[in-house]
Short mmCIF file of C-alpha atoms in Angstrom, two decimals:
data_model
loop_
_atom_site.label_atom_id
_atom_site.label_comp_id
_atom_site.label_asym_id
_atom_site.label_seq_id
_atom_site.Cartn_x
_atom_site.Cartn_y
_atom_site.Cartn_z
CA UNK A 1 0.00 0.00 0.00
CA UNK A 2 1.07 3.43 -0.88
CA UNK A 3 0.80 6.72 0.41
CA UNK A 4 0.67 8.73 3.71
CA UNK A 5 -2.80 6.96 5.29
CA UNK A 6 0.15 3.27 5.97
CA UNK A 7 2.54 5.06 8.58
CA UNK A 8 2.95 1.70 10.71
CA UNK A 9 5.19 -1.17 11.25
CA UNK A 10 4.66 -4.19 9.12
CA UNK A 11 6.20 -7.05 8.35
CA UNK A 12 7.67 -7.22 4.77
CA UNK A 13 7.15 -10.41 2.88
CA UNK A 14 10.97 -10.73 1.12
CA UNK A 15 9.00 -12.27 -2.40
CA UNK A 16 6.86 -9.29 -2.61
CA UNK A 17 9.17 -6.34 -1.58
CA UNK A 18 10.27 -4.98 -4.81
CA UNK A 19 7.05 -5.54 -6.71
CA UNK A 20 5.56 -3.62 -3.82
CA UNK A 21 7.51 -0.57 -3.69
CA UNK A 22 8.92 1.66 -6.87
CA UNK A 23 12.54 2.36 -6.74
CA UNK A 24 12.34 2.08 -2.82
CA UNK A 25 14.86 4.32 -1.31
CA UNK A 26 16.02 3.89 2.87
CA UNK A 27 15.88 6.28 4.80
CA UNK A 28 17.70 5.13 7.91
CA UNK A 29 16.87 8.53 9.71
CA UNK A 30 15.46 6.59 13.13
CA UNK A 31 19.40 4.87 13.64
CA UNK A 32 19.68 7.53 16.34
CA UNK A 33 21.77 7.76 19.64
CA UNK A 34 19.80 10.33 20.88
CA UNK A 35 15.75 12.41 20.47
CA UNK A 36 17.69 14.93 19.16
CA UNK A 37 19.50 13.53 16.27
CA UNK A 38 16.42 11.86 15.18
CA UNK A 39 14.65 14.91 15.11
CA UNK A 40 17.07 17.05 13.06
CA UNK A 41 17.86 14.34 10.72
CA UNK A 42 14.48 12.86 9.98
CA UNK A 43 13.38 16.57 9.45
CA UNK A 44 16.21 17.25 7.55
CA UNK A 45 15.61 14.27 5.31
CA UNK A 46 11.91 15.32 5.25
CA UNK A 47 11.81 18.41 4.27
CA UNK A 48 14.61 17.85 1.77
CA UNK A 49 11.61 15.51 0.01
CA UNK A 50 9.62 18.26 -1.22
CA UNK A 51 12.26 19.43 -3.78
CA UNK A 52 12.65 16.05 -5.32
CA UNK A 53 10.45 13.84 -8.06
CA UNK A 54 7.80 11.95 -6.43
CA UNK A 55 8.71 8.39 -8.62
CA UNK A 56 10.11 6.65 -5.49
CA UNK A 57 8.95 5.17 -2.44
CA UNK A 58 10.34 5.80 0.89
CA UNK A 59 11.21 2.61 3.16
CA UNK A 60 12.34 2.91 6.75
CA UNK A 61 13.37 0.27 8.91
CA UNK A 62 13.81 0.95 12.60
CA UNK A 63 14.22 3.28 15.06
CA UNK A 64 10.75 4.74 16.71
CA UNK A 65 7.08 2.71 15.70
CA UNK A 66 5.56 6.01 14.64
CA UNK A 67 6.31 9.35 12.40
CA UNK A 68 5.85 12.64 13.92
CA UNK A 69 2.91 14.51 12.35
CA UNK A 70 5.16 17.12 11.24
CA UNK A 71 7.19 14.44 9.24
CA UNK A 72 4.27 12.59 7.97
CA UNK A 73 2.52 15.99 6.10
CA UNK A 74 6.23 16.97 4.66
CA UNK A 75 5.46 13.37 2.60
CA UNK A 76 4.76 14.51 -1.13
CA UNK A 77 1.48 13.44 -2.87
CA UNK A 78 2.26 10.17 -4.92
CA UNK A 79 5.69 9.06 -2.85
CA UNK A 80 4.91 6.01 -0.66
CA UNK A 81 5.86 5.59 2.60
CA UNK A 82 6.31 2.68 4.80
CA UNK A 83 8.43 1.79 8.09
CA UNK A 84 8.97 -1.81 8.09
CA UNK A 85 10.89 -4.47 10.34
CA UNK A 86 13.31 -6.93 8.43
CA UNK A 87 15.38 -9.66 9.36
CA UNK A 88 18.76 -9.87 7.92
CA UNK A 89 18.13 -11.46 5.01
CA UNK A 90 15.02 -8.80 4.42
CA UNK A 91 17.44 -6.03 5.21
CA UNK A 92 20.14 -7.62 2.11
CA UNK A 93 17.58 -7.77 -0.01
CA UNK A 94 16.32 -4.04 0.62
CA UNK A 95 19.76 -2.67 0.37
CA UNK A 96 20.00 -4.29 -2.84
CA UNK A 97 17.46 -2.78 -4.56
CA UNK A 98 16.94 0.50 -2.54
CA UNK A 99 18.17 3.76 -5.05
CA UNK A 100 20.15 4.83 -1.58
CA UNK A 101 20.86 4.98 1.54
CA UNK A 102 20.03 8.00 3.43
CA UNK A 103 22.12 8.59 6.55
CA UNK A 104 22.08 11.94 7.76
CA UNK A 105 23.35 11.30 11.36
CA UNK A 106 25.27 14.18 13.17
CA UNK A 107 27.24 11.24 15.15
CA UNK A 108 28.19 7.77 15.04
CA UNK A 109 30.03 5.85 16.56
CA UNK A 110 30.80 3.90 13.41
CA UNK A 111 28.34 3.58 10.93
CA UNK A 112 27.42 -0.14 10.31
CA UNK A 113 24.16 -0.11 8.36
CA UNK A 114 26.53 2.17 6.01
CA UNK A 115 29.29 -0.96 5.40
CA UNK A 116 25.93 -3.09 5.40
CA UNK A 117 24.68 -1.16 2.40
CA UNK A 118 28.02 -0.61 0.07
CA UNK A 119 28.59 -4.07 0.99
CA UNK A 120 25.04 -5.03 -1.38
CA UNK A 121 25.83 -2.21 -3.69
CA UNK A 122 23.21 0.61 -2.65
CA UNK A 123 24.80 4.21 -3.44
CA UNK A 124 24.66 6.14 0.31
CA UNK A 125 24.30 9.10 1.05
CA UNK A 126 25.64 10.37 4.51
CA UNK A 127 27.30 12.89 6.56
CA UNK A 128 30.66 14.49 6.88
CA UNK A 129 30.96 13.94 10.34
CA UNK A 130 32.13 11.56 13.16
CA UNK A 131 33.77 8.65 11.89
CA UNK A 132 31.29 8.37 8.74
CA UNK A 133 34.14 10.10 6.00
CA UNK A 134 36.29 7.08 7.33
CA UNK A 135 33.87 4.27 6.46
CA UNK A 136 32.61 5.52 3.50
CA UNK A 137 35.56 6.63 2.15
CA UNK A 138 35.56 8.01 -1.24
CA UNK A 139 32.40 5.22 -2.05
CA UNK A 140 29.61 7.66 -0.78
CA UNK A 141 28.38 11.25 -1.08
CA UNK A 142 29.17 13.47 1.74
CA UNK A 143 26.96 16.17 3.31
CA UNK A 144 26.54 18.60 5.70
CA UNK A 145 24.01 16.68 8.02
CA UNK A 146 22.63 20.53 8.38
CA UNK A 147 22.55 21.47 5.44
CA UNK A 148 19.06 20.81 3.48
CA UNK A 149 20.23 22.41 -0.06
CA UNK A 150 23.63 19.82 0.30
CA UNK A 151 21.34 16.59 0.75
CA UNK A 152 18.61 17.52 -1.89
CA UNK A 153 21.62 17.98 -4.72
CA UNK A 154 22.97 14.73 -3.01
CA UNK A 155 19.45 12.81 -3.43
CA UNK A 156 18.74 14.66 -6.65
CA UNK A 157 22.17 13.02 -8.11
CA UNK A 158 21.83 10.04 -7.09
CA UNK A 159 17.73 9.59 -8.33
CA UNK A 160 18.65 10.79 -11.52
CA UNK A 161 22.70 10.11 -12.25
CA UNK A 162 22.34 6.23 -13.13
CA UNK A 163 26.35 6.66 -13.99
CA UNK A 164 26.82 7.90 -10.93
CA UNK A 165 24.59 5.43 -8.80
CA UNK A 166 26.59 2.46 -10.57
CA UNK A 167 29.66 3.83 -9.78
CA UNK A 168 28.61 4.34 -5.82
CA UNK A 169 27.18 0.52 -6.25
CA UNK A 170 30.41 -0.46 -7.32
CA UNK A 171 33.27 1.28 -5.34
CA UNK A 172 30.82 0.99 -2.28
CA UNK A 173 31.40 -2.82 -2.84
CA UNK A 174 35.06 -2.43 -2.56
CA UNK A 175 35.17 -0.10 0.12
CA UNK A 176 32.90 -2.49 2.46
CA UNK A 177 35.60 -5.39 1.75
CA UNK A 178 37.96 -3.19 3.41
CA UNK A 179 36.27 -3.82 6.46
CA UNK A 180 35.67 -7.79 7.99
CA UNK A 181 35.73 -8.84 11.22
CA UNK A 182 38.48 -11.61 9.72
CA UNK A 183 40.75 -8.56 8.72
CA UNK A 184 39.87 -6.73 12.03
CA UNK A 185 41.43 -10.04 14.22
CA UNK A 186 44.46 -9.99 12.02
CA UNK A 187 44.92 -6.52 12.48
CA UNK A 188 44.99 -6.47 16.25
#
C-alpha cells in the first residue's frame, strides 16, 4: 500500500518487496543515539523531500514505531511511505534494490548499516561527520548533516545520475571489503 494513510510497522514479505515498492529508497533517519538527532535528521531528510520527483517510495526500517505529524505531512502526494521491520536477510535484499541509503546522522560511533549497504551495492548518502568520512571513504556522497540544499543535490544526483549510482554501487562494494571482522582479528 502506498501513500501517507500506511505510517505503521509491518512485516515485509521478502517475495513481494520490490514488486511492492517503486525504486524504494532507505531512509535510515530513526538509527539515532539520541531524540535529538532523530529529530534534526528525519526533518532534515523530510523536508529535503519536497524538492525532489515523487517516482520513489520511501522505506524505513527501525528506530521509533511512529512518524511525527510534522514528518508525515512533509510526505509529497504520490511518494509512498512505509516503516517496516526486516530480518537480515530482508534487510540484504532491501539494500540491494533501494536507489540509496540516506544517513544523515550528526554522530556515530561507526556507521554499520553504512558498510551493510556498500557491501550489497546501494549508493549512500551520509554525513561528513564523526567517523562516517572514514567508512565511507571516497564510495559515498558526503553532506553537511545541516545542510538541506547539500542533501537535496545529493538525493537529486543520485535519483537521476544512473552513472553515478553504478559507480557508488560499485566502489561501495570495494570499500565495504575493506572492512571484515576476519581482517579486524588480524589486524589487532
Amino acid at each position: 500500500m502506498r501513500g501517507q494513510e500506511d505510517i505503521t510497522y509491518t512485516q515485509a514479505c521478502p517475495q513481494h518487496f520490490f514488486n511492492h515498492y517503486r525504486h524504494p529508497c532507505r531512509c535510515a533517519d530513526s538509527v539515532a543515539l539520541s531524540k535529538h538527532k532523530l529529530c534534526l535528521c528525519s526533518h532534515l531528510f523530510f523536508d529535503a523531500l519536497q524538492h525532489l520527483p515523487n517516482d520513489f517510495d520511501i522505506v524505513c526500517v527501525g528506530g521509533e514505531p511512529q512518524l511525527s505529524d510534522s514528518a508525515k505531512s512533509k510526505i509529497p502526494a504520490g511518494v509512498g511511505f512505509k516503516r517496516i521491520r526486516l530480518d537480515d536477510d530482508e534487510m540484504a535484499l532491501a539494500y540491494g534494490g533501494a536507489v540509496a541509503l540516506i544517513y544523515p546522522s550528526l554522530y556515530e560511533g561507526f556507521g554499520i548499516p553504512l558498510l551493510e549497504a556498500m557491501a550489497c551495492g546501494c549508493p549512500v548518502i551520509t554525513s561528513n561527520t564523526s567517523s562516517l568520512p572514514e567508512v565511507v571513504g571516497g564510495a559515498g556522497m558526503l553532506v553537511n548533516p545541516r545542510d538541506q540544499e547539500e542533501l537535496i543535490e545529493a538525493m537529486t544526483k543520485v535519483l537521476t545520475d544512473t552513472a553515478l549510482a553504478g559507480t557508488l554501487c560499485k566502489s561501495g562494494r570495494q570499500q565495504a571489503e575493506k572492512f571484515s571482522w576476519e581482517r579486524t582479528a588480524r589486524a589487532t
